[in-house]
Coordinates of C-alpha atoms in Angstrom, one line a residue:
Y7 CA 70.6 133.2 24.4
E8 CA 69.6 129.8 25.9
V9 CA 66.8 129.4 28.4
V10 CA 67.8 127.3 31.3
G11 CA 65.2 126.1 33.7
K12 CA 62.3 128.6 34.1
I13 CA 62.2 132.2 33.2
N14 CA 61.1 134.5 35.9
Y15 CA 60.2 137.4 33.9
I16 CA 59.6 140.6 36.1
S17 CA 58.4 143.9 34.9
D18 CA 61.2 146.0 36.4
Y19 CA 59.7 149.3 35.4
D20 CA 57.0 148.7 38.0
A21 CA 59.6 147.4 40.5
V22 CA 61.3 150.7 40.3
Q23 CA 57.9 152.5 41.1
S24 CA 57.1 150.6 44.2
P25 CA 60.2 148.5 45.1
G26 CA 59.7 145.6 47.5
K27 CA 56.0 145.7 47.0
C28 CA 55.1 144.4 43.6
C29 CA 55.9 142.7 40.5
W30 CA 54.2 140.4 38.1
H31 CA 55.9 137.1 38.1
Y32 CA 55.6 134.9 35.0
D33 CA 56.9 131.2 35.3
W34 CA 57.6 130.1 31.6
E35 CA 58.1 126.6 30.5
E36 CA 61.6 125.4 30.2
S37 CA 63.5 126.1 26.9
D38 CA 60.2 127.3 25.0
P39 CA 61.2 128.5 21.5
C40 CA 58.2 130.6 21.6
V41 CA 59.2 132.5 24.8
K42 CA 62.6 133.1 23.2
K43 CA 60.9 134.8 20.3
A44 CA 58.8 136.9 22.7
H45 CA 62.0 138.0 24.4
D46 CA 63.8 138.6 21.1
A47 CA 60.9 140.7 19.9
S48 CA 61.1 142.9 23.0
I49 CA 63.3 146.0 23.1
T50 CA 66.8 146.0 24.3
V51 CA 68.4 149.4 24.3
A52 CA 71.9 149.6 23.2
D53 CA 74.5 152.2 24.0
H54 CA 74.3 155.5 22.4
P55 CA 70.8 155.4 21.2
P56 CA 69.6 158.0 18.8
P57 CA 67.1 160.8 19.6
F58 CA 63.5 159.6 20.7
L59 CA 60.3 161.0 21.1
I60 CA 57.9 158.8 22.8
V61 CA 54.1 159.8 22.4
H62 CA 51.4 157.7 24.4
G63 CA 48.0 157.8 25.6
K64 CA 47.4 158.1 29.3
N65 CA 44.0 156.3 28.8
D66 CA 45.4 153.7 26.4
L67 CA 43.9 150.4 27.2
T68 CA 45.3 148.5 24.2
V69 CA 49.0 149.2 24.5
L70 CA 49.2 150.1 28.1
P71 CA 51.3 153.1 29.5
N72 CA 53.8 150.8 31.1
Q73 CA 55.3 150.2 27.6
A74 CA 56.1 153.8 27.3
R75 CA 57.4 154.3 30.9
W76 CA 59.8 151.4 30.3
L77 CA 61.3 152.6 27.3
Y78 CA 61.6 156.2 28.5
R79 CA 63.6 155.0 31.7
K80 CA 65.7 152.6 29.7
L81 CA 66.8 155.3 27.4
M82 CA 67.4 157.8 30.2
N83 CA 69.7 155.2 31.7
K84 CA 71.7 155.2 28.5
K85 CA 71.9 159.0 28.8
G86 CA 69.8 159.2 25.5
N87 CA 68.2 162.4 24.1
V88 CA 64.6 161.4 24.8
R89 CA 61.3 163.3 25.2
Q90 CA 58.0 162.0 26.2
I91 CA 54.5 163.3 25.5
W92 CA 51.3 162.1 27.3
H93 CA 48.1 163.1 25.7
T94 CA 44.6 162.2 26.8
S95 CA 43.3 160.0 24.1
G96 CA 43.4 156.2 24.1
H97 CA 45.1 154.2 21.5
G98 CA 45.4 156.6 18.8
G99 CA 46.1 160.3 18.9
V100 CA 48.6 160.2 16.1
D101 CA 48.9 163.9 15.8
F102 CA 51.3 165.3 13.4
H103 CA 51.6 168.6 15.7
H104 CA 53.0 166.5 18.5
A105 CA 56.1 165.6 16.5
K106 CA 56.7 168.7 14.5
P107 CA 58.8 170.5 17.1
F108 CA 60.9 167.4 17.6
L109 CA 61.3 166.8 14.0
D110 CA 62.3 170.3 13.3
Q111 CA 65.1 170.3 15.9
F112 CA 66.1 166.9 14.6
C113 CA 66.3 168.1 11.0
S114 CA 68.3 171.5 11.7
S115 CA 70.5 170.1 14.4
R116 CA 72.1 167.3 12.3
A117 CA 74.3 169.0 9.7
P118 CA 74.6 167.3 6.3
S119 CA 78.0 166.5 4.8
Q120 CA 79.2 167.3 1.5
N121 CA 82.5 165.7 0.4
G122 CA 83.4 165.2 4.0
T123 CA 82.8 168.8 4.9
A124 CA 79.9 169.5 7.2
V125 CA 77.6 172.2 6.2
Q126 CA 74.8 174.3 7.8
A127 CA 71.6 172.2 8.0
P128 CA 68.7 173.5 5.8
S129 CA 65.7 174.8 7.5
C130 CA 62.9 172.2 7.9
S131 CA 60.3 174.9 8.5
E132 CA 60.0 176.3 4.9
T133 CA 56.9 175.2 3.3
Y134 CA 56.7 174.1 -0.5
N135 CA 53.5 174.3 -2.7
V136 CA 53.7 170.8 -4.0
R137 CA 51.2 167.8 -4.4
P138 CA 53.0 164.8 -3.3
A139 CA 52.5 161.6 -5.8
P140 CA 54.1 158.5 -4.5
R141 CA 56.3 156.1 -6.3
R142 CA 55.5 152.4 -5.6
V143 CA 58.5 150.2 -5.4
N144 CA 57.7 146.6 -5.9
N145 CA 60.7 144.7 -6.9
A146 CA 63.4 145.9 -4.5
S147 CA 65.6 143.3 -2.7
L148 CA 68.5 143.3 -0.6
H149 CA 71.3 140.5 -0.5
G150 CA 68.6 138.3 -2.1
H151 CA 65.8 139.2 0.3
A152 CA 62.7 140.3 -1.4
I153 CA 61.5 143.7 0.2
P154 CA 57.8 144.2 0.5
M155 CA 56.2 146.9 -1.6
F156 CA 56.7 150.5 -0.3
A157 CA 55.8 153.9 -1.4
F158 CA 58.4 156.8 -1.7
F159 CA 57.5 160.4 -1.8
D160 CA 60.1 162.6 -3.4
A161 CA 61.0 165.9 -1.7
P162 CA 60.3 169.0 -3.6
Q163 CA 63.0 169.5 -6.3
N164 CA 64.0 172.9 -4.8
A165 CA 64.5 171.5 -1.3
P166 CA 68.2 171.1 -0.5
D167 CA 69.5 168.0 1.1
P168 CA 66.1 166.8 2.3
A169 CA 65.8 164.7 5.4
L170 CA 64.0 161.3 5.1
L171 CA 61.0 160.2 7.2
V172 CA 60.4 156.5 7.4
W173 CA 56.7 155.7 8.2
I174 CA 55.8 152.3 9.4
H175 CA 52.1 151.4 9.8
G176 CA 50.2 149.9 12.6
G177 CA 47.6 147.1 12.6
A178 CA 48.8 144.7 15.3
W179 CA 51.3 143.2 12.9
M180 CA 48.2 141.5 11.3
G181 CA 47.0 144.4 8.9
G182 CA 47.6 147.7 7.5
S183 CA 49.4 148.9 4.5
P184 CA 52.1 151.3 3.3
D185 CA 49.1 153.5 2.4
S186 CA 48.3 153.9 6.2
T187 CA 50.0 157.2 6.9
N188 CA 47.4 159.4 8.4
G189 CA 48.3 162.3 6.1
W190 CA 52.0 162.3 7.3
Q191 CA 53.5 162.0 3.8
E192 CA 51.7 165.0 2.4
S193 CA 52.5 167.2 5.4
M194 CA 56.3 166.2 5.6
V195 CA 56.9 166.5 1.7
R196 CA 55.5 170.0 2.0
Y197 CA 58.0 170.9 4.7
G198 CA 60.8 169.7 2.1
W199 CA 61.2 166.2 3.4
A200 CA 61.3 163.0 1.4
V201 CA 59.1 160.1 2.9
A202 CA 59.1 156.4 2.6
S203 CA 56.1 154.5 3.7
L204 CA 57.1 151.0 4.3
G205 CA 55.3 147.6 4.5
Y206 CA 56.0 144.3 6.0
R207 CA 54.7 140.8 6.0
H208 CA 51.8 140.3 8.2
S209 CA 51.9 137.7 11.2
Q210 CA 49.5 135.5 9.2
E211 CA 52.2 135.2 6.5
A212 CA 55.4 135.0 8.5
K213 CA 56.5 135.0 12.1
W214 CA 58.8 137.2 13.9
P215 CA 61.6 138.3 13.0
A216 CA 60.3 138.4 9.6
Q217 CA 58.6 141.8 10.1
F218 CA 61.8 143.5 11.5
V219 CA 63.8 141.9 8.6
D220 CA 61.4 143.4 6.2
V221 CA 61.6 147.0 7.5
A222 CA 65.3 146.9 8.2
S223 CA 66.2 145.9 4.7
A224 CA 63.9 148.4 3.3
V225 CA 65.9 151.3 5.2
A226 CA 69.4 149.7 4.3
Y227 CA 68.1 149.5 0.6
L228 CA 67.1 153.2 0.6
R229 CA 70.3 154.1 2.1
N230 CA 72.5 152.1 -0.5
E231 CA 70.4 153.5 -3.6
V232 CA 71.8 156.9 -3.7
E233 CA 71.0 157.6 -7.4
S234 CA 67.2 156.5 -7.1
F235 CA 66.3 158.1 -3.9
R236 CA 67.4 161.7 -3.0
F237 CA 67.7 162.5 0.7
D238 CA 70.4 163.2 3.2
R239 CA 71.8 159.9 4.6
S240 CA 72.8 161.4 7.9
R241 CA 69.1 162.5 8.6
V242 CA 66.9 159.5 8.6
V243 CA 64.0 159.4 11.2
A244 CA 61.5 156.6 11.7
V245 CA 57.9 157.1 12.9
G246 CA 55.4 154.5 13.7
F247 CA 52.1 153.9 15.4
S248 CA 51.2 150.8 17.5
S249 CA 52.8 147.7 16.1
G250 CA 54.6 150.2 13.7
G251 CA 55.8 152.0 16.8
H252 CA 57.1 148.6 17.9
L253 CA 59.2 148.3 14.8
V254 CA 60.5 151.8 14.9
N255 CA 61.6 151.0 18.5
V256 CA 63.4 148.2 17.4
L257 CA 65.1 150.0 14.5
G258 CA 66.2 152.6 17.1
T259 CA 67.6 150.5 19.7
R260 CA 69.4 147.6 17.8
Q261 CA 72.8 148.3 16.3
F262 CA 74.5 146.9 13.2
L263 CA 78.3 147.4 12.9
G264 CA 78.1 149.7 15.8
S265 CA 75.2 152.0 14.8
T266 CA 71.4 151.9 14.4
L267 CA 69.7 152.1 10.8
V268 CA 68.0 155.4 11.7
D269 CA 69.1 158.8 13.2
G270 CA 66.0 159.3 15.1
V271 CA 62.8 157.8 16.3
V272 CA 59.2 159.1 16.8
T273 CA 57.0 156.2 18.5
Y274 CA 53.3 156.4 18.9
S275 CA 51.9 153.8 21.5
G276 CA 54.5 151.5 20.4
P277 CA 54.9 148.1 22.4
T278 CA 58.2 147.5 24.0
Q279 CA 58.1 144.4 26.4
L280 CA 55.7 141.8 24.8
L281 CA 55.5 139.7 27.9
T282 CA 53.9 142.5 30.1
M283 CA 51.4 143.7 27.6
D284 CA 48.3 142.5 29.6
Y285 CA 48.6 144.5 32.8
D286 CA 49.9 147.9 34.2
L287 CA 50.8 147.4 37.8
Q288 CA 51.5 151.0 38.5
L289 CA 47.9 152.1 37.0
K290 CA 46.2 149.0 38.2
V291 CA 44.7 148.5 34.8
K292 CA 44.3 145.4 32.6
S293 CA 44.4 145.8 28.8
T294 CA 41.1 145.4 27.0
L295 CA 42.9 143.3 24.4
N296 CA 43.7 139.6 25.2
H297 CA 47.2 139.8 24.1
F298 CA 48.2 136.1 25.2
A299 CA 45.1 134.3 23.5
A300 CA 45.8 132.2 20.5
N301 CA 44.4 134.9 18.2
G302 CA 46.2 137.7 20.2
P303 CA 48.6 140.0 18.5
E304 CA 51.5 138.7 20.3
S305 CA 50.8 135.2 20.1
A306 CA 50.2 135.4 16.3
L307 CA 53.6 137.3 16.0
V308 CA 55.7 134.8 17.7
G309 CA 53.7 131.7 16.6
C310 CA 52.2 130.2 19.9
K311 CA 49.6 130.7 22.2
L312 CA 51.5 132.5 24.9
S313 CA 48.9 132.1 27.6
D314 CA 49.6 128.2 27.6
R315 CA 53.2 129.0 28.5
I316 CA 52.2 130.7 31.8
S317 CA 52.4 128.3 34.6
N318 CA 51.9 130.9 37.4
F319 CA 50.8 134.5 37.4
T320 CA 51.1 135.9 40.9
H321 CA 51.9 139.1 42.7
V322 CA 55.2 138.6 44.4
P323 CA 57.7 140.9 46.1
T324 CA 61.1 141.7 44.6
E325 CA 63.9 143.6 46.3
H326 CA 62.6 143.5 49.7
P327 CA 60.5 140.3 50.3
A328 CA 57.9 140.6 53.1
P329 CA 58.6 138.7 56.2
A330 CA 56.6 135.6 56.9
P331 CA 53.4 136.4 58.8
A332 CA 53.9 135.5 62.6
V333 CA 51.7 133.0 64.3
Q334 CA 48.9 134.8 66.1
T335 CA 47.6 134.0 69.5
P336 CA 44.0 134.2 70.2
H337 CA 44.6 137.6 72.0
E338 CA 46.3 139.1 69.0
L339 CA 43.4 138.5 66.7
V340 CA 41.8 141.7 65.5
N341 CA 38.3 141.9 64.1
K342 CA 39.1 144.6 61.3
K343 CA 35.5 144.5 59.8
M344 CA 34.4 146.0 63.4
N345 CA 37.3 148.6 63.3
T346 CA 38.9 147.4 66.4
H347 CA 42.8 148.0 67.1
P348 CA 45.1 146.6 69.7
T349 CA 46.2 149.9 71.3
G350 CA 44.3 152.7 73.3
P351 CA 44.5 156.4 72.8
K352 CA 47.8 156.8 74.7
G353 CA 49.4 153.7 73.2
R354 CA 48.4 151.3 76.0
V355 CA 47.6 147.7 75.0
R356 CA 43.9 147.1 75.0
D357 CA 42.0 143.9 75.5
V358 CA 41.4 142.4 72.2
P359 CA 38.5 139.9 71.7
T360 CA 39.6 136.4 71.0
S361 CA 38.4 134.3 68.1
H362 CA 35.8 132.6 70.1
N363 CA 34.5 135.7 72.0
K364 CA 31.5 137.4 70.3
R365 CA 32.1 140.5 72.3
V366 CA 33.9 143.2 70.1
F367 CA 35.6 146.4 71.3
P368 CA 35.3 149.4 68.9
D369 CA 38.5 151.6 68.3
P370 CA 38.4 154.4 71.0
R371 CA 40.3 156.7 68.8
S372 CA 37.5 156.5 65.9
T373 CA 34.7 159.0 65.9
K374 CA 32.8 156.7 63.7
S375 CA 32.1 154.0 66.2
K376 CA 28.4 154.1 66.9
G377 CA 27.4 154.3 70.6
H378 CA 30.9 155.0 71.9
L379 CA 32.6 158.3 72.6
R380 CA 36.4 159.1 72.6
N381 CA 37.3 158.6 76.2
R382 CA 35.9 157.9 79.6
S383 CA 35.5 161.7 80.7
Q384 CA 33.2 162.2 77.7
Q385 CA 31.1 159.3 78.6
T386 CA 30.9 160.7 82.2
A387 CA 29.9 164.2 81.1
K388 CA 27.2 162.8 78.8
K389 CA 25.7 160.8 81.7
R390 CA 25.7 163.8 83.9
G391 CA 24.2 166.0 81.4
G392 CA 21.5 163.2 80.8
E393 CA 20.7 163.3 84.4

């Protein structure tokens, strides 16, 4: 796409929560290639997405919850099979047990094919007494593209038609390795799965979309090498955390020749909209990580300091703009600090002090106003009782 003029990037997931009252408004410089990259690195949900499990922390101040809310709503709009789990941890909580029910259903609901004939899917709940040992693949390539090193854990020999779990590590696109799996590979192999732990070039080495090209090429390579890697090609699920969650989000939402490269996605704390990583408008919380700084993860990923591209960052209305404030006459001015109000107890208009009048009338309906009672009869009763 081509950027014409300025982009008004509005976080529409927050606009739905409170239409007409909010949205963060970004004015970006014209035809900025870095802004284009940031848009391209964000998630765009295509039709017919694969099953998704979104796991996010309610108290995550690194990747804010607005990222998960946006993805969930977009997938629901596409009538996708999507589930969402909120845990109480911050940025983390990559608990294998969160995903196990989803993975079991995914595994058993997708029947593998033998010679074009669908057969009953094997159970994914059976356990195998094995000690997984990875194979490190260092020289793989696809159409001339060198694929970064990845580790492959073979499924147990007696596991029929194993499904494949593709793990993508986190690290803010700056760090991490295929060895960063949080124990997932051993657990899944014992349940009869094959596991591939992928690597990708860090943002210090190459800018977006190099990271996506690396993981997409690795998945395509695994699918093509039937003799080298034993798994059922109709049951491939991608799992990732943080920046790895972002990459599995992209794998599950971008189509190639009419379909995605993976058949299911489990995303833990994965970013979805790179230009709204700094503030969650619904929760009114700001990220503890300066995403737009020169050394911030998003700026490093796209290759520019995104904070320099923001010319205006304000709170603006969206669908229903607020009317312009009317010009107030002196008698319409209200001293809010002193809890005044323009109407009396029965809706009658009261005299309201002008801006140059030092006298202040308290709200007669307020029981907190010191030295004043609710109405004249109470004042009279007090006076008589005092006498």
